[in-house]
mmCIF file of C-alpha atoms in Angstrom:
data_model
loop_
_atom_site.group_PDB
_atom_site.id
_atom_site.type_symbol
_atom_site.label_atom_id
_atom_site.label_comp_id
_atom_site.label_asym_id
_atom_site.label_seq_id
_atom_site.Cartn_x
_atom_site.Cartn_y
_atom_site.Cartn_z
ATOM 1 C CA UNK A 12 -29.233 -8.282 54.751
ATOM 2 C CA UNK A 13 -27.315 -10.296 52.045
ATOM 3 C CA UNK A 14 -25.836 -8.151 49.369
ATOM 4 C CA UNK A 15 -26.910 -8.620 45.783
ATOM 5 C CA UNK A 16 -24.291 -10.347 43.706
ATOM 6 C CA UNK A 17 -22.676 -8.167 40.829
ATOM 7 C CA UNK A 18 -23.747 -8.817 37.510
ATOM 8 C CA UNK A 19 -21.163 -10.569 35.226
ATOM 9 C CA UNK A 20 -21.217 -7.353 33.161
ATOM 10 C CA UNK A 21 -20.234 -5.153 36.058
ATOM 11 C CA UNK A 22 -17.159 -7.165 36.917
ATOM 12 C CA UNK A 23 -13.802 -5.756 35.705
ATOM 13 C CA UNK A 24 -12.481 -8.013 33.031
ATOM 14 C CA UNK A 25 -9.331 -10.075 33.808
ATOM 15 C CA UNK A 26 -6.986 -9.240 30.931
ATOM 16 C CA UNK A 27 -3.313 -10.570 30.996
ATOM 17 C CA UNK A 28 -0.168 -8.773 29.883
ATOM 18 C CA UNK A 29 0.138 -8.283 26.079
ATOM 19 C CA UNK A 30 2.078 -11.186 24.413
ATOM 20 C CA UNK A 31 1.451 -11.333 20.820
ATOM 21 C CA UNK A 32 3.153 -14.054 18.828
ATOM 22 C CA UNK A 33 6.579 -13.250 17.133
ATOM 23 C CA UNK A 34 5.734 -13.863 13.469
ATOM 24 C CA UNK A 35 7.611 -13.421 10.299
ATOM 25 C CA UNK A 36 5.446 -11.315 8.124
ATOM 26 C CA UNK A 37 5.565 -12.301 4.394
ATOM 27 C CA UNK A 38 2.043 -11.804 3.438
ATOM 28 C CA UNK A 39 0.541 -8.753 1.542
ATOM 29 C CA UNK A 40 0.980 -6.598 4.636
ATOM 30 C CA UNK A 41 1.858 -5.644 7.190
ATOM 31 C CA UNK A 42 5.417 -6.318 6.814
ATOM 32 C CA UNK A 43 8.103 -6.780 9.579
ATOM 33 C CA UNK A 44 8.894 -3.380 11.237
ATOM 34 C CA UNK A 45 12.302 -2.335 11.453
ATOM 35 C CA UNK A 46 13.447 -2.138 15.253
ATOM 36 C CA UNK A 47 14.397 1.608 14.770
ATOM 37 C CA UNK A 48 10.950 2.318 13.884
ATOM 38 C CA UNK A 49 9.591 0.560 16.989
ATOM 39 C CA UNK A 50 12.110 2.505 19.038
ATOM 40 C CA UNK A 51 10.799 5.792 17.498
ATOM 41 C CA UNK A 52 7.308 4.803 18.663
ATOM 42 C CA UNK A 53 8.374 4.508 22.216
ATOM 43 C CA UNK A 54 9.772 8.048 22.534
ATOM 44 C CA UNK A 55 7.899 10.757 24.498
ATOM 45 C CA UNK A 56 4.510 11.926 23.325
ATOM 46 C CA UNK A 57 4.192 15.728 22.484
ATOM 47 C CA UNK A 58 1.149 17.714 21.476
ATOM 48 C CA UNK A 59 -0.002 17.672 17.896
ATOM 49 C CA UNK A 60 0.439 21.493 17.850
ATOM 50 C CA UNK A 61 3.758 21.471 19.784
ATOM 51 C CA UNK A 62 6.460 23.485 17.977
ATOM 52 C CA UNK A 63 8.633 20.487 18.003
ATOM 53 C CA UNK A 64 5.878 18.392 16.445
ATOM 54 C CA UNK A 65 5.490 20.933 13.651
ATOM 55 C CA UNK A 66 9.291 20.476 12.908
ATOM 56 C CA UNK A 67 8.688 16.800 12.644
ATOM 57 C CA UNK A 68 5.605 17.380 10.297
ATOM 58 C CA UNK A 69 7.903 19.366 8.121
ATOM 59 C CA UNK A 70 10.494 16.656 8.058
ATOM 60 C CA UNK A 71 7.899 14.014 7.334
ATOM 61 C CA UNK A 72 6.584 15.927 4.338
ATOM 62 C CA UNK A 73 10.149 16.394 2.895
ATOM 63 C CA UNK A 74 10.844 12.727 3.183
ATOM 64 C CA UNK A 75 7.623 11.808 1.516
ATOM 65 C CA UNK A 76 8.450 14.061 -1.301
ATOM 66 C CA UNK A 77 11.878 12.256 -1.789
ATOM 67 C CA UNK A 78 10.128 8.907 -1.553
ATOM 68 C CA UNK A 79 7.331 9.714 -4.058
ATOM 69 C CA UNK A 80 9.782 11.334 -6.362
ATOM 70 C CA UNK A 81 7.798 14.530 -6.336
ATOM 71 C CA UNK A 82 8.059 18.325 -5.645
ATOM 72 C CA UNK A 83 4.249 18.418 -4.709
ATOM 73 C CA UNK A 84 3.580 20.960 -1.933
ATOM 74 C CA UNK A 85 0.466 18.999 -1.008
ATOM 75 C CA UNK A 86 2.328 15.826 0.270
ATOM 76 C CA UNK A 87 1.217 14.628 3.805
ATOM 77 C CA UNK A 88 0.429 11.633 5.726
ATOM 78 C CA UNK A 89 -3.259 11.158 6.266
ATOM 79 C CA UNK A 90 -4.248 10.083 9.859
ATOM 80 C CA UNK A 91 -5.466 6.489 9.097
ATOM 81 C CA UNK A 92 -4.653 3.376 7.258
ATOM 82 C CA UNK A 93 -4.018 3.354 3.448
ATOM 83 C CA UNK A 94 -7.801 3.083 2.828
ATOM 84 C CA UNK A 95 -8.207 6.414 4.524
ATOM 85 C CA UNK A 96 -5.579 7.960 2.116
ATOM 86 C CA UNK A 97 -7.415 6.334 -0.733
ATOM 87 C CA UNK A 98 -10.769 7.756 0.296
ATOM 88 C CA UNK A 99 -9.044 11.148 1.013
ATOM 89 C CA UNK A 100 -7.809 11.101 -2.653
ATOM 90 C CA UNK A 101 -11.025 9.923 -4.364
ATOM 91 C CA UNK A 102 -13.446 11.649 -2.051
ATOM 92 C CA UNK A 103 -11.906 15.025 -2.524
ATOM 93 C CA UNK A 104 -11.120 14.758 -6.236
ATOM 94 C CA UNK A 105 -14.199 13.270 -7.408
ATOM 95 C CA UNK A 106 -17.185 15.670 -7.099
ATOM 96 C CA UNK A 107 -20.957 14.748 -7.412
ATOM 97 C CA UNK A 108 -21.594 14.387 -11.109
ATOM 98 C CA UNK A 109 -18.075 13.703 -12.143
ATOM 99 C CA UNK A 110 -17.115 10.732 -14.235
ATOM 100 C CA UNK A 111 -14.334 8.520 -13.016
ATOM 101 C CA UNK A 112 -12.761 5.863 -15.138
ATOM 102 C CA UNK A 113 -11.445 2.841 -13.232
ATOM 103 C CA UNK A 114 -9.895 -0.576 -13.945
ATOM 104 C CA UNK A 115 -11.583 -3.972 -13.564
ATOM 105 C CA UNK A 116 -8.196 -6.106 -13.267
ATOM 106 C CA UNK A 117 -8.037 -6.446 -9.512
ATOM 107 C CA UNK A 118 -9.768 -6.010 -6.170
ATOM 108 C CA UNK A 119 -8.507 -2.591 -5.394
ATOM 109 C CA UNK A 120 -9.732 -1.261 -8.795
ATOM 110 C CA UNK A 121 -13.136 -2.378 -7.496
ATOM 111 C CA UNK A 122 -12.548 -0.409 -4.162
ATOM 112 C CA UNK A 123 -11.780 2.683 -6.206
ATOM 113 C CA UNK A 124 -15.184 2.226 -8.003
ATOM 114 C CA UNK A 125 -16.873 1.864 -4.645
ATOM 115 C CA UNK A 126 -15.347 4.931 -3.180
ATOM 116 C CA UNK A 127 -16.135 7.046 -6.350
ATOM 117 C CA UNK A 128 -19.551 6.032 -6.211
ATOM 118 C CA UNK A 129 -19.978 7.059 -2.495
ATOM 119 C CA UNK A 130 -18.412 10.378 -3.438
ATOM 120 C CA UNK A 131 -21.324 11.136 -5.949
ATOM 121 C CA UNK A 132 -19.344 10.124 -9.120
ATOM 122 C CA UNK A 133 -20.486 8.095 -12.031
ATOM 123 C CA UNK A 134 -18.168 5.119 -12.479
ATOM 124 C CA UNK A 135 -17.186 3.689 -15.930
ATOM 125 C CA UNK A 136 -14.808 0.905 -16.476
ATOM 126 C CA UNK A 137 -11.719 0.122 -18.611
ATOM 127 C CA UNK A 138 -11.626 -3.596 -18.769
ATOM 128 C CA UNK A 139 -8.813 -5.977 -18.253
ATOM 129 C CA UNK A 140 -8.895 -9.496 -16.833
ATOM 130 C CA UNK A 141 -7.603 -10.124 -13.355
ATOM 131 C CA UNK A 142 -3.834 -10.819 -13.375
ATOM 132 C CA UNK A 143 -3.149 -8.672 -16.401
ATOM 133 C CA UNK A 144 -2.210 -4.865 -16.617
ATOM 134 C CA UNK A 145 -4.087 -2.216 -18.354
ATOM 135 C CA UNK A 146 -3.492 -2.002 -22.066
ATOM 136 C CA UNK A 147 -2.714 1.672 -23.053
ATOM 137 C CA UNK A 148 -4.820 1.328 -26.261
ATOM 138 C CA UNK A 149 -7.888 0.128 -24.250
ATOM 139 C CA UNK A 150 -7.202 3.055 -21.820
ATOM 140 C CA UNK A 151 -7.108 5.408 -24.718
ATOM 141 C CA UNK A 152 -10.420 3.888 -26.183
ATOM 142 C CA UNK A 153 -12.203 4.265 -22.849
ATOM 143 C CA UNK A 154 -11.014 7.839 -22.406
ATOM 144 C CA UNK A 155 -12.283 8.655 -25.838
ATOM 145 C CA UNK A 156 -15.689 6.910 -25.218
ATOM 146 C CA UNK A 157 -16.486 8.343 -21.823
ATOM 147 C CA UNK A 158 -14.327 11.531 -21.603
ATOM 148 C CA UNK A 159 -14.065 11.109 -17.705
ATOM 149 C CA UNK A 160 -13.105 13.875 -15.423
ATOM 150 C CA UNK A 161 -10.778 11.485 -13.325
ATOM 151 C CA UNK A 162 -8.908 8.396 -14.222
ATOM 152 C CA UNK A 163 -7.739 5.901 -11.670
ATOM 153 C CA UNK A 164 -5.354 2.971 -11.937
ATOM 154 C CA UNK A 165 -3.640 0.707 -9.471
ATOM 155 C CA UNK A 166 0.107 0.745 -9.912
ATOM 156 C CA UNK A 167 0.867 -2.405 -7.868
ATOM 157 C CA UNK A 168 -2.302 -4.660 -7.745
ATOM 158 C CA UNK A 169 -1.976 -6.523 -4.382
ATOM 159 C CA UNK A 170 -4.606 -8.968 -5.178
ATOM 160 C CA UNK A 171 -2.977 -10.257 -8.357
ATOM 161 C CA UNK A 172 0.832 -9.632 -8.048
ATOM 162 C CA UNK A 173 0.880 -7.410 -11.210
ATOM 163 C CA UNK A 174 2.567 -4.142 -11.644
ATOM 164 C CA UNK A 175 1.184 -1.663 -14.088
ATOM 165 C CA UNK A 176 3.854 -0.884 -16.846
ATOM 166 C CA UNK A 177 3.622 1.916 -19.414
ATOM 167 C CA UNK A 178 2.339 4.458 -16.729
ATOM 168 C CA UNK A 179 3.452 7.570 -18.576
ATOM 169 C CA UNK A 180 1.375 6.301 -21.707
ATOM 170 C CA UNK A 181 -1.549 6.051 -19.436
ATOM 171 C CA UNK A 182 -1.232 9.449 -17.821
ATOM 172 C CA UNK A 183 -0.402 11.086 -21.135
ATOM 173 C CA UNK A 184 -3.735 9.632 -22.618
ATOM 174 C CA UNK A 185 -5.684 10.864 -19.637
ATOM 175 C CA UNK A 186 -4.285 14.325 -19.812
ATOM 176 C CA UNK A 187 -5.209 14.541 -23.490
ATOM 177 C CA UNK A 188 -8.717 14.222 -22.339
ATOM 178 C CA UNK A 189 -8.322 16.810 -19.391
ATOM 179 C CA UNK A 190 -8.610 13.975 -16.851
ATOM 180 C CA UNK A 191 -6.813 14.000 -13.477
ATOM 181 C CA UNK A 192 -4.964 10.726 -12.765
ATOM 182 C CA UNK A 193 -5.149 8.993 -9.376
ATOM 183 C CA UNK A 194 -2.736 6.246 -8.824
ATOM 184 C CA UNK A 195 -2.923 3.541 -6.075
ATOM 185 C CA UNK A 196 0.670 3.062 -4.898
ATOM 186 C CA UNK A 197 -0.250 1.235 -1.649
ATOM 187 C CA UNK A 198 2.086 -1.806 -2.478
ATOM 188 C CA UNK A 199 4.793 0.051 -4.634
ATOM 189 C CA UNK A 200 5.846 3.297 -2.644
ATOM 190 C CA UNK A 201 9.271 2.564 -1.333
ATOM 191 C CA UNK A 202 9.637 -0.774 -2.918
ATOM 192 C CA UNK A 203 9.029 -0.599 -6.740
ATOM 193 C CA UNK A 204 10.073 2.248 -9.259
ATOM 194 C CA UNK A 205 7.609 5.112 -8.909
ATOM 195 C CA UNK A 206 8.127 8.577 -10.278
ATOM 196 C CA UNK A 207 5.075 10.761 -9.532
ATOM 197 C CA UNK A 208 6.327 13.954 -11.120
ATOM 198 C CA UNK A 209 8.274 12.388 -14.067
ATOM 199 C CA UNK A 210 5.205 10.044 -14.989
ATOM 200 C CA UNK A 211 2.735 12.963 -14.533
ATOM 201 C CA UNK A 212 0.547 11.475 -11.915
ATOM 202 C CA UNK A 213 -1.728 13.979 -10.281
ATOM 203 C CA UNK A 214 -2.661 12.140 -7.199
ATOM 204 C CA UNK A 215 -0.911 9.182 -5.512
ATOM 205 C CA UNK A 216 -1.968 7.518 -2.079
ATOM 206 C CA UNK A 217 -0.238 4.727 -0.302
ATOM 207 C CA UNK A 218 -0.158 2.678 2.906
ATOM 208 C CA UNK A 219 2.831 2.762 5.405
ATOM 209 C CA UNK A 220 2.609 -0.856 6.336
ATOM 210 C CA UNK A 221 3.863 -2.382 2.965
ATOM 211 C CA UNK A 222 7.301 -1.535 1.467
ATOM 212 C CA UNK A 223 7.873 1.185 4.012
ATOM 213 C CA UNK A 224 7.622 -1.412 6.967
ATOM 214 C CA UNK A 225 5.758 0.999 9.300
ATOM 215 C CA UNK A 226 2.858 0.280 11.469
ATOM 216 C CA UNK A 227 -0.507 1.508 9.770
ATOM 217 C CA UNK A 228 -1.843 4.771 11.052
ATOM 218 C CA UNK A 229 -0.476 7.553 8.934
ATOM 219 C CA UNK A 230 -0.752 7.055 5.403
ATOM 220 C CA UNK A 231 0.975 8.991 2.440
ATOM 221 C CA UNK A 232 -0.736 11.175 -0.074
ATOM 222 C CA UNK A 233 0.466 13.546 -2.473
ATOM 223 C CA UNK A 234 -1.435 16.027 -4.959
ATOM 224 C CA UNK A 235 -0.323 18.156 -7.771
ATOM 225 C CA UNK A 236 -1.161 21.879 -7.685
ATOM 226 C CA UNK A 237 -3.767 21.061 -10.448
ATOM 227 C CA UNK A 238 -5.429 18.337 -8.431
ATOM 228 C CA UNK A 239 -5.482 20.580 -5.310
ATOM 229 C CA UNK A 240 -6.798 23.604 -7.282
ATOM 230 C CA UNK A 241 -9.733 21.267 -8.178
ATOM 231 C CA UNK A 242 -10.320 20.298 -4.371
ATOM 232 C CA UNK A 243 -10.145 23.800 -3.431
ATOM 233 C CA UNK A 244 -12.578 25.057 -6.003
ATOM 234 C CA UNK A 245 -15.296 22.566 -5.359
ATOM 235 C CA UNK A 246 -18.851 23.636 -5.295
ATOM 236 C CA UNK A 247 -20.040 21.118 -2.730
ATOM 237 C CA UNK A 248 -17.985 20.229 0.369
ATOM 238 C CA UNK A 249 -16.678 16.610 0.443
ATOM 239 C CA UNK A 250 -18.927 14.207 2.251
ATOM 240 C CA UNK A 251 -16.283 13.262 4.677
ATOM 241 C CA UNK A 252 -15.362 16.163 7.218
ATOM 242 C CA UNK A 253 -12.381 14.177 8.612
ATOM 243 C CA UNK A 254 -10.809 13.752 5.255
ATOM 244 C CA UNK A 255 -11.618 17.127 3.847
ATOM 245 C CA UNK A 256 -8.362 18.373 2.137
ATOM 246 C CA UNK A 257 -9.506 21.916 2.243
ATOM 247 C CA UNK A 258 -9.616 21.595 5.976
ATOM 248 C CA UNK A 259 -6.441 19.470 6.379
ATOM 249 C CA UNK A 260 -4.688 22.183 4.260
ATOM 250 C CA UNK A 261 -5.023 24.379 7.488
ATOM 251 C CA UNK A 262 -3.132 21.762 9.580
ATOM 252 C CA UNK A 263 -0.582 20.635 7.121
ATOM 253 C CA UNK A 264 -0.206 23.980 5.283
ATOM 254 C CA UNK A 265 1.499 27.097 6.551
ATOM 255 C CA UNK A 266 -1.155 27.936 9.175
ATOM 256 C CA UNK A 267 -0.725 24.703 11.300
ATOM 257 C CA UNK A 268 -4.009 25.381 12.672
ATOM 258 C CA UNK A 269 -6.126 22.745 14.561
ATOM 259 C CA UNK A 270 -8.115 20.263 12.576
ATOM 260 C CA UNK A 271 -8.008 16.948 14.590
ATOM 261 C CA UNK A 272 -5.548 15.234 16.880
ATOM 262 C CA UNK A 273 -2.920 13.712 14.800
ATOM 263 C CA UNK A 274 -1.751 10.315 15.608
ATOM 264 C CA UNK A 275 1.549 11.605 17.002
ATOM 265 C CA UNK A 276 3.410 8.205 17.593
ATOM 266 C CA UNK A 277 2.332 7.025 14.130
ATOM 267 C CA UNK A 278 3.969 10.196 12.567
ATOM 268 C CA UNK A 279 7.074 9.388 14.722
ATOM 269 C CA UNK A 280 7.046 5.877 13.136
ATOM 270 C CA UNK A 281 6.544 7.171 9.674
ATOM 271 C CA UNK A 282 9.331 9.740 9.880
ATOM 272 C CA UNK A 283 11.859 6.915 10.948
ATOM 273 C CA UNK A 284 10.550 4.623 8.249
ATOM 274 C CA UNK A 285 11.238 7.361 5.820
ATOM 275 C CA UNK A 286 14.723 8.145 7.206
ATOM 276 C CA UNK A 287 15.510 4.556 6.489
ATOM 277 C CA UNK A 288 14.442 4.939 2.907
ATOM 278 C CA UNK A 289 16.612 8.061 2.615
ATOM 279 C CA UNK A 290 19.669 6.479 4.122
ATOM 280 C CA UNK A 291 19.396 3.439 1.711
ATOM 281 C CA UNK A 292 18.657 5.522 -1.243
ATOM 282 C CA UNK A 293 15.317 5.210 -3.176
ATOM 283 C CA UNK A 294 16.769 3.560 -6.202
ATOM 284 C CA UNK A 295 18.847 1.202 -4.152
ATOM 285 C CA UNK A 296 15.823 0.280 -2.325
ATOM 286 C CA UNK A 297 13.926 -0.522 -5.503
ATOM 287 C CA UNK A 298 16.752 -2.680 -6.571
ATOM 288 C CA UNK A 299 16.944 -4.496 -3.326
ATOM 289 C CA UNK A 300 13.310 -5.502 -3.442
ATOM 290 C CA UNK A 301 13.673 -6.747 -7.183
ATOM 291 C CA UNK A 302 16.855 -8.666 -6.336
ATOM 292 C CA UNK A 303 15.388 -10.349 -3.239
ATOM 293 C CA UNK A 304 12.026 -10.932 -4.676
ATOM 294 C CA UNK A 305 13.884 -12.526 -7.645
ATOM 295 C CA UNK A 306 15.465 -14.952 -5.353
ATOM 296 C CA UNK A 307 12.001 -15.742 -3.901
ATOM 297 C CA UNK A 308 10.675 -16.201 -7.428
ATOM 298 C CA UNK A 309 13.616 -18.499 -8.251
ATOM 299 C CA UNK A 310 12.863 -20.704 -5.230
ATOM 300 C CA UNK A 311 9.270 -21.257 -5.846
ATOM 301 C CA UNK A 312 9.792 -21.980 -9.369
ATOM 302 C CA UNK A 313 12.721 -24.288 -8.481
ATOM 303 C CA UNK A 314 10.478 -26.338 -6.460
ATOM 304 C CA UNK A 315 7.953 -26.741 -9.278
ATOM 305 C CA UNK A 316 5.398 -23.887 -8.589
ATOM 306 C CA UNK A 317 4.279 -21.321 -11.100
ATOM 307 C CA UNK A 318 3.916 -17.532 -10.763
ATOM 308 C CA UNK A 319 0.654 -15.958 -11.479
ATOM 309 C CA UNK A 320 2.005 -12.974 -13.406
ATOM 310 C CA UNK A 321 4.490 -13.115 -16.333
ATOM 311 C CA UNK A 322 7.919 -11.765 -16.038
ATOM 312 C CA UNK A 323 7.051 -8.442 -17.829
ATOM 313 C CA UNK A 324 4.550 -7.339 -15.329
ATOM 314 C CA UNK A 325 5.663 -9.363 -12.201
ATOM 315 C CA UNK A 326 5.372 -7.356 -9.029
ATOM 316 C CA UNK A 327 8.403 -7.749 -6.816
ATOM 317 C CA UNK A 328 6.801 -6.702 -3.532
ATOM 318 C CA UNK A 329 3.860 -8.971 -3.913
ATOM 319 C CA UNK A 330 4.587 -12.440 -5.509
ATOM 320 C CA UNK A 331 1.373 -14.247 -6.471
ATOM 321 C CA UNK A 332 2.129 -17.871 -6.680
ATOM 322 C CA UNK A 333 -0.229 -20.457 -8.220
ATOM 323 C CA UNK A 334 -1.668 -22.987 -5.758
ATOM 324 C CA UNK A 335 -0.858 -26.542 -6.765
ATOM 325 C CA UNK A 336 -3.543 -28.963 -7.883
ATOM 326 C CA UNK A 337 -5.425 -30.635 -4.990
ATOM 327 C CA UNK A 338 -4.001 -28.225 -2.359
ATOM 328 C CA UNK A 339 -6.211 -26.349 -0.014
ATOM 329 C CA UNK A 340 -4.513 -22.856 0.133
ATOM 330 C CA UNK A 341 -6.172 -21.945 3.473
ATOM 331 C CA UNK A 342 -4.827 -25.032 5.032
ATOM 332 C CA UNK A 343 -1.302 -24.298 3.835
ATOM 333 C CA UNK A 344 -1.459 -20.655 5.374
ATOM 334 C CA UNK A 345 -2.709 -21.978 8.588
ATOM 335 C CA UNK A 346 -0.042 -24.710 8.801
ATOM 336 C CA UNK A 347 2.819 -22.039 8.091
ATOM 337 C CA UNK A 348 1.302 -19.966 10.838
ATOM 338 C CA UNK A 349 0.960 -22.746 13.356
ATOM 339 C CA UNK A 350 4.090 -24.629 12.575
ATOM 340 C CA UNK A 351 6.582 -21.803 11.505
ATOM 341 C CA UNK A 352 5.084 -18.563 12.998
ATOM 342 C CA UNK A 353 5.146 -17.463 9.174
ATOM 343 C CA UNK A 354 2.403 -15.422 7.541
ATOM 344 C CA UNK A 355 1.538 -15.600 3.816
ATOM 345 C CA UNK A 356 -2.038 -15.179 2.364
ATOM 346 C CA UNK A 357 -4.405 -16.638 0.082
ATOM 347 C CA UNK A 358 -6.044 -15.030 -2.866
ATOM 348 C CA UNK A 359 -8.882 -12.507 -3.199
ATOM 349 C CA UNK A 360 -11.837 -12.135 -5.412
ATOM 350 C CA UNK A 361 -11.506 -13.870 -8.702
ATOM 351 C CA UNK A 362 -8.299 -15.424 -7.633
ATOM 352 C CA UNK A 363 -9.601 -16.783 -4.278
ATOM 353 C CA UNK A 364 -8.297 -20.331 -3.698
ATOM 354 C CA UNK A 365 -6.037 -20.188 -6.838
ATOM 355 C CA UNK A 366 -2.938 -18.221 -5.508
ATOM 356 C CA UNK A 367 -0.680 -17.622 -2.522
ATOM 357 C CA UNK A 368 0.126 -14.082 -2.008
ATOM 358 C CA UNK A 369 3.816 -13.804 -0.709
ATOM 359 C CA UNK A 370 5.080 -10.352 0.124
ATOM 360 C CA UNK A 371 8.750 -9.354 -0.063
ATOM 361 C CA UNK A 372 8.401 -5.754 1.297
ATOM 362 C CA UNK A 373 10.641 -3.232 3.204
ATOM 363 C CA UNK A 374 12.342 -4.977 6.366
ATOM 364 C CA UNK A 375 10.882 -8.303 5.412
ATOM 365 C CA UNK A 376 12.804 -8.163 2.154
ATOM 366 C CA UNK A 377 15.956 -9.892 3.572
ATOM 367 C CA UNK A 378 17.872 -13.014 2.531
ATOM 368 C CA UNK A 379 17.020 -14.809 5.746
ATOM 369 C CA UNK A 380 13.354 -14.343 5.185
ATOM 370 C CA UNK A 381 13.320 -15.435 1.600
ATOM 371 C CA UNK A 382 15.193 -18.584 2.519
ATOM 372 C CA UNK A 383 12.734 -19.208 5.317
ATOM 373 C CA UNK A 384 9.538 -18.839 3.443
ATOM 374 C CA UNK A 385 10.896 -21.066 0.563
ATOM 375 C CA UNK A 386 12.020 -23.759 2.979
ATOM 376 C CA UNK A 387 8.747 -23.674 4.995
ATOM 377 C CA UNK A 388 6.429 -23.495 2.026
ATOM 378 C CA UNK A 389 8.139 -26.505 0.394
ATOM 379 C CA UNK A 390 7.998 -28.406 3.535
ATOM 380 C CA UNK A 391 4.186 -27.822 4.232
ATOM 381 C CA UNK A 392 3.240 -28.522 0.651
ATOM 382 C CA UNK A 393 5.230 -31.605 0.547
ATOM 383 C CA UNK A 394 3.613 -32.897 3.769
ATOM 384 C CA UNK A 395 0.255 -32.225 2.019
ATOM 385 C CA UNK A 396 1.050 -34.243 -1.062
ATOM 386 C CA UNK A 397 1.700 -31.666 -3.453
ATOM 387 C CA UNK A 398 4.085 -32.338 -6.335
ATOM 388 C CA UNK A 399 7.006 -30.165 -5.347
ATOM 389 C CA UNK A 400 10.674 -30.642 -4.676
ATOM 390 C CA UNK A 401 11.609 -28.557 -1.711
ATOM 391 C CA UNK A 402 15.271 -29.372 -1.844
ATOM 392 C CA UNK A 403 15.409 -27.911 -5.550
ATOM 393 C CA UNK A 404 13.554 -24.933 -4.302
ATOM 394 C CA UNK A 405 16.052 -24.071 -1.519
ATOM 395 C CA UNK A 406 19.065 -24.851 -3.804
ATOM 396 C CA UNK A 407 17.610 -22.369 -6.482
ATOM 397 C CA UNK A 408 17.015 -19.735 -3.761
ATOM 398 C CA UNK A 409 20.675 -20.143 -2.485
ATOM 399 C CA UNK A 410 21.967 -20.083 -6.057
ATOM 400 C CA UNK A 411 20.166 -16.930 -6.701
ATOM 401 C CA UNK A 412 21.243 -15.265 -3.544
#
């Protein structure tokens, strides 16, 4: 009797060896990973409750405190991407019935609002246009009008290339109304000046794949004693079991009791990335990002392009560059990827089609990468008929370097 042929779905798939392209990552994240971090990820796996891993956990926490510029006891990496750290912050601090004040000046302020609503909070807004920072007077007026329990702001808005100045003014105004302050530091931690304790930020979350140049998977989060007191005194459990900080306290606190299987290899990677921060020195690292992003800015302006953000709130780690008239931004990004193995990104939300987003973060913030992106961008734009002078851009970059 003839055998019945196997269904297509029953056949083992034929998948070749993993050979991803070798890109230069100059978009909004991830950034290029330092070879030392990749080597750390290839070291032997241990259990997530192994005594040796507990020591590593302690080291990671101490390095995170240094990088955040905080003495907060509750400083940990959340198992997940930066959005997991964001949801852990908002989903634990915002209780059902709480009011959270959020900004309207970028894509990630909108994500704050979405997460607060999912946590059962009532969302109110402080208005500012996309591409502008929050005005402290507007924040003070919104606080007085709404008397929120929590105030959230984005320190480095990845969608617009804007850094929020005047942070101590914002936090002081919030604390005058007894509101806790949550800061999105995803694109600033390790690359732009950030002082959690000195600026009186209650909660800050971040992602490892931006200025820390670490693969995503273990994301920094820090909470003040006041914020953690609110978390532990909740009447109702957070809606996420996985991100419940009262449970994670048992694993990352003194008990080291089982909660979930931590991403051991990602914690290795974060530890090495933070060691690199400590070796360079946090203030020296901030200065390097500003210096090299300044050469990138000089290059794109030298070829005839415009920055989206004025100098007073330009974000060095994420450079928003205006798309020239008549140019398809998506086609430019595709050409850079195909011809140069170079990644930059288009705009989001209100700035979709209007800006390029060019990162200068972590291990990607090197002179050779800056020269490369200015050269390649100028070449592609000129080939598409844009009114640019690529040679002048490269010369301006070299002069700045």
